[in-house]
């Protein structure tokens, strides 16, 4: 492009040119797709006609078949590629670009206008790049600089020059609706426009308004582990999604979307973010949760408690102890079992297993033992004793397989003799042999699977051995059990260890593996069996990373040894006191053997200025969160005389939100029981009202009742905090939970209170008096 469009008419002409080119390309690709489709159909129909089948020349026949198959595959590849490109053009033709920078390279006086969009558009006839993909190196100028001296890095070089213009466009349905010339930040006007919008059902991409600090996250390539601490609503999740799209573009020849894994808090959140990559023209990555990995890996008949059940349990025991001056043993146990100190206890226990303590499961049929538990232990602690634990397991497996084979040979003969000795005629000799083999193979097959999967250890029983002797093991490990933040006290420690051990045994006996025990149990199993690894995974993204314990980090790190990590968290929102990495510094320590980068996002985009200012008073000592200057309704607090009046008021709130056409409203209760109650009471009047539970899989717009901890990571146009009283949010440990709840609101925040408002609101209430 020579000569730059400088006024609105020129811009209109440029857009028309781009649209015409895209239209032409779509038409050409359509023709290619259709042609190839008919050719493929023809080739498939006449595949054998084209092959020369020559009985005497088998090699020639083989070559001929291979050639035909190769031609077919090549046609199919071309067709798939053309179809993909065509769909991309169709998708982006409504708004082919959103930004432009004019760049003059130091070594060349010509002005290069760089239009930036979601995909590149090139005029192949002239070789001109009419639109650059937002992920190209030159496009980074748009996100990083104001007009003036600039530079960007290409794979080969650093290019320097000057930016003479920075412009943004609002294009909808192929029509140019607005043009803004912008300065340092990507137009505040544009961002205001974006942020004023209603919360949609799914998270949206932010490509056209990525901020400079977010761009450093998206394009960072220097670190193996990138840790992002970002205030609530600072765009951590959004930036992470764009980062994945960026990496898929940059490494398009070597990285596929399935090689990227997103660990998110739950299925609902996974659904919430599932649209972004397809919107950006990429396939979705693998999305999972830590719980689903644990459930896949721990083969057990017991129910594995998840973090939400644990939270409910801890909230209810804490509520029972309000005002009492005794330690909450449930909370002490949950915190301690997620700590590095408990890991030392497990390591000590594991060390002892080298000498004794392994519990094995016999091999055999229900009636007959083939290899007893004692024989297995004799091998493990006898001939294999010099090897490491995983090597011993491997050797034991081989030994078992050999023993089983020998048994099977003996058993087939025995069964055959038994059948042959029967007075009734059962079949020919061959038939009798085959019957005997079949009978034995049935058991052999089962036992071989058991051996190959190393399912011959009673792991849960061993874990309970550890629990029964917990005070001793703790002492041997040289650590103490203590309340979080309390001073070391060996007497109290022994009592705690004893109590914790007993309670754990009781829970296991009741058929439940508590959440705090699931990761340690898996750690025990994997340390002895050898660790599971997913070597093909290239990148792991952990969202809500403050909610993972050191144990979980250690497991994930080992699971993905060849992967880079993007770790996003907000330590202000660490609502699982019992299960968390204490700080960004501890994450850095965890990955001390890798190149770690830390980025802090302090600006918050989600909520209005008033909501963010309120949130800041809830957490005065938290990490900085600078609100984006967006006006809205002031947060409200309503004092109500009783539960009946609260429900009545809620009913009118819901009606108002509906009349105001808000797309999404959340009534946030502290716990699940309250959510169930509110939903049951209001459902008749508001049949559209839905309740979120940990089993909810789909995020759709509308009116919801949500327990506090499940609202994490999500956002709503309006949030009504159902039970904002001291009685509910009265404990210091609820402060971050309350902060998290308040920061879910984009435009409106309402507190309902029966009794005394929570003291977390005191600062705000005195400020607005
Ligand atoms: N650069 C941006 N342009 C437009 N919108 C943005 C930008 N950055 C963030 N947002 C919007 O701000 C909101 C919050 O973003 P996001 O959910 O990614 O933040 P977060 O840091 O993960 O939040 P939290 O930790 O509170 O869950 C979203 O609505 C997102 O679209």
Short mmCIF file of N, CA and C in Angstrom, two decimals, residues 401 404-405 407-408 439-449:
data_model
loop_
_atom_site.label_atom_id
_atom_site.label_comp_id
_atom_site.label_asym_id
_atom_site.label_seq_id
_atom_site.Cartn_x
_atom_site.Cartn_y
_atom_site.Cartn_z
N UNK A 401 4.23 -61.67 36.91
CA UNK A 401 3.80 -62.12 35.58
C UNK A 401 4.43 -63.48 35.25
N UNK A 404 2.67 -66.08 37.31
CA UNK A 404 1.32 -66.35 36.80
C UNK A 404 1.38 -67.24 35.57
N UNK A 405 2.39 -67.01 34.75
CA UNK A 405 2.53 -67.82 33.54
C UNK A 405 2.77 -69.29 33.91
N UNK A 407 2.02 -70.70 36.70
CA UNK A 407 0.79 -71.24 37.30
C UNK A 407 -0.20 -71.65 36.20
N UNK A 408 -0.33 -70.80 35.18
CA UNK A 408 -1.32 -71.05 34.13
C UNK A 408 -0.99 -72.36 33.41
N UNK A 439 -10.76 -71.85 30.41
CA UNK A 439 -11.12 -71.68 31.82
C UNK A 439 -10.00 -70.96 32.60
N UNK A 440 -8.77 -71.37 32.31
CA UNK A 440 -7.64 -70.78 33.04
C UNK A 440 -7.40 -69.35 32.56
N UNK A 441 -7.51 -69.15 31.24
CA UNK A 441 -7.24 -67.82 30.68
C UNK A 441 -8.13 -66.74 31.26
N UNK A 442 -9.37 -67.14 31.57
CA UNK A 442 -10.31 -66.16 32.13
C UNK A 442 -9.71 -65.50 33.37
N UNK A 443 -9.13 -66.31 34.26
CA UNK A 443 -8.53 -65.77 35.49
C UNK A 443 -7.18 -65.11 35.19
N UNK A 444 -6.46 -65.76 34.29
CA UNK A 444 -5.11 -65.25 33.99
C UNK A 444 -5.18 -63.81 33.48
N UNK A 445 -6.13 -63.59 32.58
CA UNK A 445 -6.27 -62.27 31.99
C UNK A 445 -6.51 -61.21 33.08
N UNK A 446 -7.43 -61.50 33.97
CA UNK A 446 -7.74 -60.54 35.04
C UNK A 446 -6.52 -60.24 35.90
N UNK A 447 -5.79 -61.32 36.21
CA UNK A 447 -4.65 -61.14 37.11
C UNK A 447 -3.49 -60.42 36.42
N UNK A 448 -3.36 -60.66 35.12
CA UNK A 448 -2.28 -59.96 34.38
C UNK A 448 -2.55 -58.45 34.36
N UNK A 449 -3.82 -58.10 34.18
CA UNK A 449 -4.18 -56.66 34.20
C UNK A 449 -3.85 -56.07 35.57
#
